[in-house]
PDB file of N, CA and C in Angstrom:
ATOM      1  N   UNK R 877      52.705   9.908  34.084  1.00  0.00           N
ATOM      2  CA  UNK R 877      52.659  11.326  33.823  1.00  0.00           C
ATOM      3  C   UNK R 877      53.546  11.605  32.621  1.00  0.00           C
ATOM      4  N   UNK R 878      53.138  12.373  32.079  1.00  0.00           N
ATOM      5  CA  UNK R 878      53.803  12.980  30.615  1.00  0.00           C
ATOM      6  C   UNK R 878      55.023  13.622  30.893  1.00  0.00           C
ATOM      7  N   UNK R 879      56.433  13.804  29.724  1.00  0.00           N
ATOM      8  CA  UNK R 879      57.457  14.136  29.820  1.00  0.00           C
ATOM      9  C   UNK R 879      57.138  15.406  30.726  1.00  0.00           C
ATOM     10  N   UNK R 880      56.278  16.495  29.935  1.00  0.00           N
ATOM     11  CA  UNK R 880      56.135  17.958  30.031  1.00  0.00           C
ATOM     12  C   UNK R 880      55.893  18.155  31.566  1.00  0.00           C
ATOM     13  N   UNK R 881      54.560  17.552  32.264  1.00  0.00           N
ATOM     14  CA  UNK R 881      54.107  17.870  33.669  1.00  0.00           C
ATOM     15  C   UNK R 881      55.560  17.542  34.450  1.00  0.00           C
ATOM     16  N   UNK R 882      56.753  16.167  34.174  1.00  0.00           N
ATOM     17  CA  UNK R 882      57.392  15.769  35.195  1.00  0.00           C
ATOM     18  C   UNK R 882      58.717  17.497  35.363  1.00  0.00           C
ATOM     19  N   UNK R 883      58.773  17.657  33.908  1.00  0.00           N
ATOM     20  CA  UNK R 883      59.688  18.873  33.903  1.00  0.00           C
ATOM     21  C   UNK R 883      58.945  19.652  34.401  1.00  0.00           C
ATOM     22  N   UNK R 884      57.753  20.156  34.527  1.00  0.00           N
ATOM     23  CA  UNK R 884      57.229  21.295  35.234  1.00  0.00           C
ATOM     24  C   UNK R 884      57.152  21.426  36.561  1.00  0.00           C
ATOM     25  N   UNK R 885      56.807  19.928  36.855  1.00  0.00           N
ATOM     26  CA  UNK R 885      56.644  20.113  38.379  1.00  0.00           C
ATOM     27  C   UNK R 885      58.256  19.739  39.053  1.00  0.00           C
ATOM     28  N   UNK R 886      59.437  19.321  38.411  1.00  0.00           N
ATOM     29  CA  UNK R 886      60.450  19.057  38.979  1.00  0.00           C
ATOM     30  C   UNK R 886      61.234  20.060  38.839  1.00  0.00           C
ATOM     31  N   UNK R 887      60.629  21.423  38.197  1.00  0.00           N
ATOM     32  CA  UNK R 887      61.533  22.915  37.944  1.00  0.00           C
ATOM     33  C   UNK R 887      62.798  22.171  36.905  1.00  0.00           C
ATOM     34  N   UNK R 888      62.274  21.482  36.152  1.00  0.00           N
ATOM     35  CA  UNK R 888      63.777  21.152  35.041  1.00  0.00           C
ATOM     36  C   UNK R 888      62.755  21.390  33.317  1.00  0.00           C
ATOM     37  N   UNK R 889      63.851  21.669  32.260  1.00  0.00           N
ATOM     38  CA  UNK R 889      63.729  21.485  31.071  1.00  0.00           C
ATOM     39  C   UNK R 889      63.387  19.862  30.562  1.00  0.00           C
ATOM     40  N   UNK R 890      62.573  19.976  29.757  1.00  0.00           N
ATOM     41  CA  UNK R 890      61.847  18.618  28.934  1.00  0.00           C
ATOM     42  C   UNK R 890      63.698  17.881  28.673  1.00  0.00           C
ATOM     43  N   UNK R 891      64.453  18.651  27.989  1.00  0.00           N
ATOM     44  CA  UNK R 891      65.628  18.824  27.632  1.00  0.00           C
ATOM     45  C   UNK R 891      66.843  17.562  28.935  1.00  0.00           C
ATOM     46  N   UNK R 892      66.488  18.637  29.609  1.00  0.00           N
ATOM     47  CA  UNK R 892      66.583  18.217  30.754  1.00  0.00           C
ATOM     48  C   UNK R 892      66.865  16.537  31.038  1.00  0.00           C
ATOM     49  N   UNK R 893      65.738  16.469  30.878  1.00  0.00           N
ATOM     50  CA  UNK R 893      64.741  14.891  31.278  1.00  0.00           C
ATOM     51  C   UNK R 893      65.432  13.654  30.382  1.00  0.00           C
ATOM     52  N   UNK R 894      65.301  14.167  28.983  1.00  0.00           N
ATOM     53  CA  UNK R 894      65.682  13.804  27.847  1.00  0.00           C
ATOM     54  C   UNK R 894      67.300  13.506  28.355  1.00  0.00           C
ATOM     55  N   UNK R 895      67.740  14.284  28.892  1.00  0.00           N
ATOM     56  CA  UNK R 895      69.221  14.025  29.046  1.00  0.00           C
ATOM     57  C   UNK R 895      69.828  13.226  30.160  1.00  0.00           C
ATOM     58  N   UNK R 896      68.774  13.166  31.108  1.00  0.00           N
ATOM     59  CA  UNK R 896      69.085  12.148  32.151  1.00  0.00           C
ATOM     60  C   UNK R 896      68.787  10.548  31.467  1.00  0.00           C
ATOM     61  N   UNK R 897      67.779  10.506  30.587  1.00  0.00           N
ATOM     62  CA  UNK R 897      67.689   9.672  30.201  1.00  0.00           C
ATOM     63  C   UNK R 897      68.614   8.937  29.294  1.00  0.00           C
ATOM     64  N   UNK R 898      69.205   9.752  28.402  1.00  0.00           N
ATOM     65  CA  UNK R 898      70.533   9.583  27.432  1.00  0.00           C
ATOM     66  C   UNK R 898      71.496   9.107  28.540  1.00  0.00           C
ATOM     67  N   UNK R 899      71.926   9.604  29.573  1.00  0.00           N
ATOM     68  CA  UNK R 899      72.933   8.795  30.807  1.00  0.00           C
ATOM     69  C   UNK R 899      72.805   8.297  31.223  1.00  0.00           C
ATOM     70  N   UNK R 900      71.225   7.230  31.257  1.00  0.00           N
ATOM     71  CA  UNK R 900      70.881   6.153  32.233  1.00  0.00           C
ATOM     72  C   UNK R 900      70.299   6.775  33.054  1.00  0.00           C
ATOM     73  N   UNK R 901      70.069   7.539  33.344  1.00  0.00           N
ATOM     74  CA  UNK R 901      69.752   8.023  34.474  1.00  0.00           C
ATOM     75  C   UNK R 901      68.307   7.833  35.278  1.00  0.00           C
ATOM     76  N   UNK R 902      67.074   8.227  33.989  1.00  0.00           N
ATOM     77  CA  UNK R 902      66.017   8.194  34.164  1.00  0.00           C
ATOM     78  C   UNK R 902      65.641   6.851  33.053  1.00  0.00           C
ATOM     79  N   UNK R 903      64.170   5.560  33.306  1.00  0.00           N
ATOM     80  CA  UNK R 903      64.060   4.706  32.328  1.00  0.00           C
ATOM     81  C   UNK R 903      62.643   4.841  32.113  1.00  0.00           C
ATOM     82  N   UNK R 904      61.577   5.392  31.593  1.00  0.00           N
ATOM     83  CA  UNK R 904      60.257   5.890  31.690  1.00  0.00           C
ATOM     84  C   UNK R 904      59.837   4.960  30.649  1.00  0.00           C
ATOM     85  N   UNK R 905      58.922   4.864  30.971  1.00  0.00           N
ATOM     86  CA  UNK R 905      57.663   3.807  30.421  1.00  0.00           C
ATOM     87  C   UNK R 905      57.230   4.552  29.298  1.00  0.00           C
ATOM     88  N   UNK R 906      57.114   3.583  27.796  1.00  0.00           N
ATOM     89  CA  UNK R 906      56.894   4.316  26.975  1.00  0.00           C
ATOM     90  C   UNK R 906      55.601   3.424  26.715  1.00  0.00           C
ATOM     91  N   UNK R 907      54.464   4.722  26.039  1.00  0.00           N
ATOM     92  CA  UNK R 907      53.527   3.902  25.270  1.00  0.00           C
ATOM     93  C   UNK R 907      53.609   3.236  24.297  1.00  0.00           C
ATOM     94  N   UNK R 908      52.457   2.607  23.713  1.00  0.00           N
ATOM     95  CA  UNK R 908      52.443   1.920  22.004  1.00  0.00           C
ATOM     96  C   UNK R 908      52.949   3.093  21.016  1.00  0.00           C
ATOM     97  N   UNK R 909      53.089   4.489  21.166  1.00  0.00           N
ATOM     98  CA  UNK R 909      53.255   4.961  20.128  1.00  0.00           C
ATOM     99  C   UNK R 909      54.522   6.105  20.278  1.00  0.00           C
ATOM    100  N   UNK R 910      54.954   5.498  21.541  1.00  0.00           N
ATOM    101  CA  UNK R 910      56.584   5.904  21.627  1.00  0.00           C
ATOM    102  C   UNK R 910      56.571   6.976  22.788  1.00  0.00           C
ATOM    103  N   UNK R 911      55.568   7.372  23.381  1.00  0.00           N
ATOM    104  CA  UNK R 911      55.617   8.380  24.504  1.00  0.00           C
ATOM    105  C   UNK R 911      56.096   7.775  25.642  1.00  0.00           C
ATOM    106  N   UNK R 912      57.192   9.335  26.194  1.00  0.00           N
ATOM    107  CA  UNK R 912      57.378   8.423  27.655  1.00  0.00           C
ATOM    108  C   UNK R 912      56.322   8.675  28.805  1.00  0.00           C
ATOM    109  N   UNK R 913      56.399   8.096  29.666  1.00  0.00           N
ATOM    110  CA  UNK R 913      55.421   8.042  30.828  1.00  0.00           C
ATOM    111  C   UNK R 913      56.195   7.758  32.102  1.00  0.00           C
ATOM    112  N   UNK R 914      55.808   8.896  33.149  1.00  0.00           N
ATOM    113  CA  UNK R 914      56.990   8.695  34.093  1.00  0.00           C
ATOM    114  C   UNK R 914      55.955   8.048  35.650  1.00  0.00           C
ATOM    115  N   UNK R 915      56.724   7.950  36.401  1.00  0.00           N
ATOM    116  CA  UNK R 915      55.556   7.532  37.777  1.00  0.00           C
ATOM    117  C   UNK R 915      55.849   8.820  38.644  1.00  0.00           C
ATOM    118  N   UNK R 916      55.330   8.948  39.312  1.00  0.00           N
ATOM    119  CA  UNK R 916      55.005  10.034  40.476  1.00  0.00           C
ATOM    120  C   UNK R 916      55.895  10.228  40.821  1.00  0.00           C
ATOM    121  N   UNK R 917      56.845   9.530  41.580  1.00  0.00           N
ATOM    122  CA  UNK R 917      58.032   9.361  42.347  1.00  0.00           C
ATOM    123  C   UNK R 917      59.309  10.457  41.642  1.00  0.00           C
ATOM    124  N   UNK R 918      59.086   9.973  39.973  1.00  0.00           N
ATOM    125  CA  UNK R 918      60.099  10.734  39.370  1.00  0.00           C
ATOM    126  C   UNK R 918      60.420  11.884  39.753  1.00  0.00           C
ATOM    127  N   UNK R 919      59.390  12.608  39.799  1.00  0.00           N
ATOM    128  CA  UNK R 919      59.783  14.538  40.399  1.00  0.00           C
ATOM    129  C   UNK R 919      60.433  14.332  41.409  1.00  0.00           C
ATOM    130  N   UNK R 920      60.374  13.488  42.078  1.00  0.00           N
ATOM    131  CA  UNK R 920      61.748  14.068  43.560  1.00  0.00           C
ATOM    132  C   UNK R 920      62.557  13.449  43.402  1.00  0.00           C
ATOM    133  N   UNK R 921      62.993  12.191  42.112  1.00  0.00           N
ATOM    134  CA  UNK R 921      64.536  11.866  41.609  1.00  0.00           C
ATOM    135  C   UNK R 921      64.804  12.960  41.159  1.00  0.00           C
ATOM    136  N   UNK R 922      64.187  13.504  40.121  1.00  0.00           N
ATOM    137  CA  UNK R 922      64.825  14.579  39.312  1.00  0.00           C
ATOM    138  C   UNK R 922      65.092  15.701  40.252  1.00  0.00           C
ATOM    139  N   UNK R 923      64.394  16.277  41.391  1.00  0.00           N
ATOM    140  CA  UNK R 923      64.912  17.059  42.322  1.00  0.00           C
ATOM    141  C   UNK R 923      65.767  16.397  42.798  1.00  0.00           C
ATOM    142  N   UNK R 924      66.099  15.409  43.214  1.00  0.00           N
ATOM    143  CA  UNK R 924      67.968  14.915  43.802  1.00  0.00           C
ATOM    144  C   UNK R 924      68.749  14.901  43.127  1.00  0.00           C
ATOM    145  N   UNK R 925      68.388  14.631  41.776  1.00  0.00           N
ATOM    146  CA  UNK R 925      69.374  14.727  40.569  1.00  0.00           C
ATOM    147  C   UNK R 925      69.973  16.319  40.656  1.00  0.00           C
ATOM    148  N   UNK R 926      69.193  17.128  40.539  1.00  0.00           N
ATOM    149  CA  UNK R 926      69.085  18.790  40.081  1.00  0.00           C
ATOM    150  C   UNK R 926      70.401  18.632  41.741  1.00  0.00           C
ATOM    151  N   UNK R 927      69.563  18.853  42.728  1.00  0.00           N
ATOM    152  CA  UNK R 927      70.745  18.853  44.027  1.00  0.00           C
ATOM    153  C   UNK R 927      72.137  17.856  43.488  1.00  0.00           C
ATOM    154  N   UNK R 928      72.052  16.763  43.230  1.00  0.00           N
ATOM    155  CA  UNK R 928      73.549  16.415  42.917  1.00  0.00           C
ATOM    156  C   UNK R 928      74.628  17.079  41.945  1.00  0.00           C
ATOM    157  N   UNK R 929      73.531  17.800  41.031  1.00  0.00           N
ATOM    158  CA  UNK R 929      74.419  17.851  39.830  1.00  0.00           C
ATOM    159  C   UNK R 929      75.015  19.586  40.552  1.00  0.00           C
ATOM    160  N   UNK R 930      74.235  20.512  41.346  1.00  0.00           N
ATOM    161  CA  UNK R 930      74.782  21.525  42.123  1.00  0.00           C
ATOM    162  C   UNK R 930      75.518  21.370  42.942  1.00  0.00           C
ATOM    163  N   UNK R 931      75.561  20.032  43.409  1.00  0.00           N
ATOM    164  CA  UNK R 931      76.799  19.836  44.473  1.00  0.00           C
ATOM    165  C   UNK R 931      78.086  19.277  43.462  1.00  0.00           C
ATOM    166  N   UNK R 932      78.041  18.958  42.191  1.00  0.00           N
ATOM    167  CA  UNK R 932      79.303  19.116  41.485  1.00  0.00           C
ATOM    168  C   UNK R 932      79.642  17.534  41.303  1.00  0.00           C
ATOM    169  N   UNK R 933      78.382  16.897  41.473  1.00  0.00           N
ATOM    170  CA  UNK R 933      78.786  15.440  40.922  1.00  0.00           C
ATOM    171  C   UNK R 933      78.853  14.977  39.320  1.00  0.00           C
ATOM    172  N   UNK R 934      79.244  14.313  38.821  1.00  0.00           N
ATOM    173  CA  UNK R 934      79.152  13.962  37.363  1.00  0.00           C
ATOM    174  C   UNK R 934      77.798  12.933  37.261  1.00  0.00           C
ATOM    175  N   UNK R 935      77.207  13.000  35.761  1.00  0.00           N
ATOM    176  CA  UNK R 935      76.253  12.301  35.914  1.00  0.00           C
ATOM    177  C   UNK R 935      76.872  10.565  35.929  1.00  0.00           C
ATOM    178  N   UNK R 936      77.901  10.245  35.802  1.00  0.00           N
ATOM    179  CA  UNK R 936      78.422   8.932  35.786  1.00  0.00           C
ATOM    180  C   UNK R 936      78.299   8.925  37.288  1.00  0.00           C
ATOM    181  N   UNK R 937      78.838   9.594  38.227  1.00  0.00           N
ATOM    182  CA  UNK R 937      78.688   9.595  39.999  1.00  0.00           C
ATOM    183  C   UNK R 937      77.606   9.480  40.296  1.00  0.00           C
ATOM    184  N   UNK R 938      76.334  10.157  39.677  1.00  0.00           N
ATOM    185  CA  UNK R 938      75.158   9.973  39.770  1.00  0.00           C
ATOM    186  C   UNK R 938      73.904   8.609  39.485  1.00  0.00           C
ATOM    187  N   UNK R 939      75.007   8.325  38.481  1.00  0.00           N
ATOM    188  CA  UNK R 939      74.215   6.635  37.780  1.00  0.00           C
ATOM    189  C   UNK R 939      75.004   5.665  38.759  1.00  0.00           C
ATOM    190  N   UNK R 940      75.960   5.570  39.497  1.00  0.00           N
ATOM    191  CA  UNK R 940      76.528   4.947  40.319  1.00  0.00           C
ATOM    192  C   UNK R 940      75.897   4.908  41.883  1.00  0.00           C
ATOM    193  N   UNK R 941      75.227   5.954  42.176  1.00  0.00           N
ATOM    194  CA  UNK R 941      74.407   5.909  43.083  1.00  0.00           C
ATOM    195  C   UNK R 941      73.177   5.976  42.981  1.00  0.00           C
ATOM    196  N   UNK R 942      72.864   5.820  42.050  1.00  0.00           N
ATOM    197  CA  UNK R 942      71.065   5.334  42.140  1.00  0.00           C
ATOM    198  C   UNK R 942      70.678   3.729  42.536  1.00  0.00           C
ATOM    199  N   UNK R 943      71.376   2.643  42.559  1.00  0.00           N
ATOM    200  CA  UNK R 943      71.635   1.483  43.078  1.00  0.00           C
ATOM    201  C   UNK R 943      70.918   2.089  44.821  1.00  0.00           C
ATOM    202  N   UNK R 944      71.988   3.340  45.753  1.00  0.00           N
ATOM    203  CA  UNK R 944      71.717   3.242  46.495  1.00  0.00           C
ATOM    204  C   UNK R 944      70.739   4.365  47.012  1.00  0.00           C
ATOM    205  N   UNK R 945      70.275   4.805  46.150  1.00  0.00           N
ATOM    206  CA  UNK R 945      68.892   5.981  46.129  1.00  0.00           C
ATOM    207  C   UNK R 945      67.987   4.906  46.417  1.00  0.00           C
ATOM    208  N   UNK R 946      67.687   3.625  45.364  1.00  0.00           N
ATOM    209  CA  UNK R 946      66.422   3.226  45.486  1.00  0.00           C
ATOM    210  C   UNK R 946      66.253   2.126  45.966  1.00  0.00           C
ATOM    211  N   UNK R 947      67.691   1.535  46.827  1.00  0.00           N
ATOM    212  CA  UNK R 947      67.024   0.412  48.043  1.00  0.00           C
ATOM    213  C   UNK R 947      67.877   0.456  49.357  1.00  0.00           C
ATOM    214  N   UNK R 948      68.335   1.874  49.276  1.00  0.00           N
ATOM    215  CA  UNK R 948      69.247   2.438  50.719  1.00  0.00           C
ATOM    216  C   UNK R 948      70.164   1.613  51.134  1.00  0.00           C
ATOM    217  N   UNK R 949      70.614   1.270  50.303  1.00  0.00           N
ATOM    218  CA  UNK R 949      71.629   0.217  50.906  1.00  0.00           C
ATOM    219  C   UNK R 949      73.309   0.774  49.913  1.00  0.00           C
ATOM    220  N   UNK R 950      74.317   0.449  50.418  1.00  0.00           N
ATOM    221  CA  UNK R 950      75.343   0.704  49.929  1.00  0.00           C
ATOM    222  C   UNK R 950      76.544  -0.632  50.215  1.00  0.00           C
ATOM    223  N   UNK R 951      76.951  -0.541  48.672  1.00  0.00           N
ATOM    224  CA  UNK R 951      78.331  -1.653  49.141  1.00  0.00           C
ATOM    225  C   UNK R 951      79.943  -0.932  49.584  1.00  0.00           C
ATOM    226  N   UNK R 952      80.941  -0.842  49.824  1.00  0.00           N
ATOM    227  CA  UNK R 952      81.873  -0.551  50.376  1.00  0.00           C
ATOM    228  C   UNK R 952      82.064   0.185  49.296  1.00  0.00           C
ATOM    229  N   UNK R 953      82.665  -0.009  48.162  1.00  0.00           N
ATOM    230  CA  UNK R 953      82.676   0.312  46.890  1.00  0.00           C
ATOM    231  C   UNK R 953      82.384   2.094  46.619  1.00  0.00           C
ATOM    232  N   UNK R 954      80.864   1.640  47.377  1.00  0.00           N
ATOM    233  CA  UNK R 954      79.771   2.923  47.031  1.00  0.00           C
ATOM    234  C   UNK R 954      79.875   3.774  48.042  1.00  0.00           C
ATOM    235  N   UNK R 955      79.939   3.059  49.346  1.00  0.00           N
ATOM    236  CA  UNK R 955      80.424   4.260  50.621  1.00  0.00           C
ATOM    237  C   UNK R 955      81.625   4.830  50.462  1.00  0.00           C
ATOM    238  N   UNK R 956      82.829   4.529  49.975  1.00  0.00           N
ATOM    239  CA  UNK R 956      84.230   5.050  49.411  1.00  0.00           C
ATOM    240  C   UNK R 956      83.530   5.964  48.444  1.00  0.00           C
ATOM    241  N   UNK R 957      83.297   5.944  47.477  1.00  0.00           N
ATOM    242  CA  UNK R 957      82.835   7.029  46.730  1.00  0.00           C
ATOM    243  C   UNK R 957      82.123   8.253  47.410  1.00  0.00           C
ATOM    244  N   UNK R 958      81.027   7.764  48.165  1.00  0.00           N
ATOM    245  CA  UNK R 958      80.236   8.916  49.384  1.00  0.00           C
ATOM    246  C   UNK R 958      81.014   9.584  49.732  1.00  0.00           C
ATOM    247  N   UNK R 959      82.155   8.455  50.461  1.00  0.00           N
ATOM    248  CA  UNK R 959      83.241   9.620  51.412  1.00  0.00           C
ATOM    249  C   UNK R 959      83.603  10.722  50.797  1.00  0.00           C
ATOM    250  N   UNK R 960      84.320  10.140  49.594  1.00  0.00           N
ATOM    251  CA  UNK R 960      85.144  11.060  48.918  1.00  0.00           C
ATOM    252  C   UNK R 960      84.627  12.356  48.447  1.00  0.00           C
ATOM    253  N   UNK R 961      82.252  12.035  47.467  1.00  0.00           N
ATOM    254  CA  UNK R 961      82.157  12.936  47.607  1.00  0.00           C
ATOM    255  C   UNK R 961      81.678  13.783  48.782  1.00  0.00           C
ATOM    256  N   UNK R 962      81.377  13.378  49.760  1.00  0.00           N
ATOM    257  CA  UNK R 962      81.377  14.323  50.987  1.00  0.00           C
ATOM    258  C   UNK R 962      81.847  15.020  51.304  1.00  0.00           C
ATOM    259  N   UNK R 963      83.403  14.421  51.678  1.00  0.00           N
ATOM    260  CA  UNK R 963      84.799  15.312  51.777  1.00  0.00           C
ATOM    261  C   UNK R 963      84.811  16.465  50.820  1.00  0.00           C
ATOM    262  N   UNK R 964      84.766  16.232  49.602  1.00  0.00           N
ATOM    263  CA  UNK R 964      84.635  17.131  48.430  1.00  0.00           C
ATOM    264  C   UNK R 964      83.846  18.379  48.940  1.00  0.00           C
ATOM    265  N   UNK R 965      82.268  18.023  49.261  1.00  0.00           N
ATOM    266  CA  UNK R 965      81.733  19.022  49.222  1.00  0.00           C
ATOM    267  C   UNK R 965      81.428  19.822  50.873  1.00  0.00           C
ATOM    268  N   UNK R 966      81.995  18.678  51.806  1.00  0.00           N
ATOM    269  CA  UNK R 966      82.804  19.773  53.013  1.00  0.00           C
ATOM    270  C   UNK R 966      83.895  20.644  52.523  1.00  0.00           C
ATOM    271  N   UNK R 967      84.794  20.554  52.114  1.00  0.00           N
ATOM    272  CA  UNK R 967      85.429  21.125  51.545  1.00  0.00           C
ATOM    273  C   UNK R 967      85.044  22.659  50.829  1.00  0.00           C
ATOM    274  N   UNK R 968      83.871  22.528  50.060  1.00  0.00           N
ATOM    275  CA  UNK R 968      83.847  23.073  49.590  1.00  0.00           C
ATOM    276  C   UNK R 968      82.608  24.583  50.210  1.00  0.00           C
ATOM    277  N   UNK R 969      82.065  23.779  51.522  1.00  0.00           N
ATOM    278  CA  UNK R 969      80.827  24.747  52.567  1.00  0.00           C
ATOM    279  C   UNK R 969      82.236  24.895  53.341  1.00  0.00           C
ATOM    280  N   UNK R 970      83.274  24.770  54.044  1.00  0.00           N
ATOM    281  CA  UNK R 970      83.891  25.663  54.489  1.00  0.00           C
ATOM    282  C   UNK R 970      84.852  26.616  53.306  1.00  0.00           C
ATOM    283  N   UNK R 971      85.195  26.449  52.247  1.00  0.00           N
ATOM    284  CA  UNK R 971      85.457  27.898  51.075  1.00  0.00           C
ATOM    285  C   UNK R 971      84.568  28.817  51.389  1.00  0.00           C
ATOM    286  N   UNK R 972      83.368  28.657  51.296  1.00  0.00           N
ATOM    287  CA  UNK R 972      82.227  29.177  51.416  1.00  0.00           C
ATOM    288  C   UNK R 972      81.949  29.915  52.466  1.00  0.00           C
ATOM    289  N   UNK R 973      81.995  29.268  53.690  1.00  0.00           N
ATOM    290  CA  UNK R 973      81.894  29.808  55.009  1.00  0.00           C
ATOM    291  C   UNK R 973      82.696  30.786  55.127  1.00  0.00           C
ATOM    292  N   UNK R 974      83.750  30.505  54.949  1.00  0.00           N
ATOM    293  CA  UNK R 974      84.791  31.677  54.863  1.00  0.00           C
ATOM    294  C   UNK R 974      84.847  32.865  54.370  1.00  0.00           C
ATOM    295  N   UNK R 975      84.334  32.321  53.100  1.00  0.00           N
ATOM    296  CA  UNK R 975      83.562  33.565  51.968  1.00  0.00           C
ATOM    297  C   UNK R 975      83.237  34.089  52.409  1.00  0.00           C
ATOM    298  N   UNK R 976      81.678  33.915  52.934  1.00  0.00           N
ATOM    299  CA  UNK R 976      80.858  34.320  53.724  1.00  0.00           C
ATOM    300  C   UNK R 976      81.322  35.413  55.065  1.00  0.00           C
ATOM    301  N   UNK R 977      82.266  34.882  55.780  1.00  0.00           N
ATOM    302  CA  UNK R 977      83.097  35.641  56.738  1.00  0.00           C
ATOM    303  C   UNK R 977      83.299  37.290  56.247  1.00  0.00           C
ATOM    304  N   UNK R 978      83.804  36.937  54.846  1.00  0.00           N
ATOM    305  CA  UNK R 978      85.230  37.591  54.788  1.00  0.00           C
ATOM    306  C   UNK R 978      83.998  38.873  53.970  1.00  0.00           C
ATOM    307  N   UNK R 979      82.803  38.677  53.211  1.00  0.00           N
ATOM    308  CA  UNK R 979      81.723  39.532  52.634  1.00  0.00           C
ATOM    309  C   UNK R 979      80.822  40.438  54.175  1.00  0.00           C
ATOM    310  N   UNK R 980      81.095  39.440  55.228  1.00  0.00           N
ATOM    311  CA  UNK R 980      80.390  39.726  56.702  1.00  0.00           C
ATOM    312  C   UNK R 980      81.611  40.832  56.942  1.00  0.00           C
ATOM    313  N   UNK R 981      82.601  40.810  57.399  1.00  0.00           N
ATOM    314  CA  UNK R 981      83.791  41.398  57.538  1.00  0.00           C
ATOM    315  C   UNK R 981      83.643  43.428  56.424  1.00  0.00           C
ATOM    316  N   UNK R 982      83.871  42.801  55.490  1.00  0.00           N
ATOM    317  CA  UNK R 982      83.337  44.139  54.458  1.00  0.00           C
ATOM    318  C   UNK R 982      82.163  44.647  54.160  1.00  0.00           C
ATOM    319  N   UNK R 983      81.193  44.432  54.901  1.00  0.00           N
ATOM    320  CA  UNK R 983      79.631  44.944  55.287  1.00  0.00           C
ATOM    321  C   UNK R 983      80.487  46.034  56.511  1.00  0.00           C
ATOM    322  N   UNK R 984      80.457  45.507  57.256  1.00  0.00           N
ATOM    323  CA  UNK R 984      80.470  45.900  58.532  1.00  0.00           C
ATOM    324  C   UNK R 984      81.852  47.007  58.291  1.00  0.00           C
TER     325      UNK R 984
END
């Protein structure tokens, strides 16, 4: 599939795409005359990508776990990193929750 359809159907900029690719991120099949060509699958990396990068990961955190995106497996290494960002972003749904409280609180 062409750069354009994968950004359309993955709700991201061509731009976008282009830039995951500059970080490793994405490696698309190019034709004889330099086009990239992506496989099917891509639209729901790039939707996990789009979710990681909202949960506040760096794209270096992100190229570090695609190892375990695409054969589910993790080394110690990589689960230490999970933790940490997990913790992170518990952390960051109870701020939130609270938020949430405290906007519930001043409704009422």
């Amino acid at each position: 599939m062409k750069i354009g359809e994968v950004a359309r159907r993955a709700g991201v900029s061509v731009r976008a795409l282009r830039y995951y690719e500059e970080q490793g991120l994405l490696s698309p099949e190019r034709t004889p005359t330099g086009q990239r060509r992506y496989t099917e699958d891509t639209v729901e990396v790039v939707r996990l990508f789009q979710r990681f990068y909202a949960a506040g990961l760096s794209s270096r955190a992100i190229a570090a776990l695609l190892p375990c995106v695409s054969n589910g497996r993790t080394t110690e290494a990589e689960r230490r990193m999970l933790r940490v960002e997990r913790d992170r972003l518990a952390s960051r749904v109870e701020e939130m929750t609270h938020t949430l409280s405290r906007l519930d609180q001043l409704i009422t």
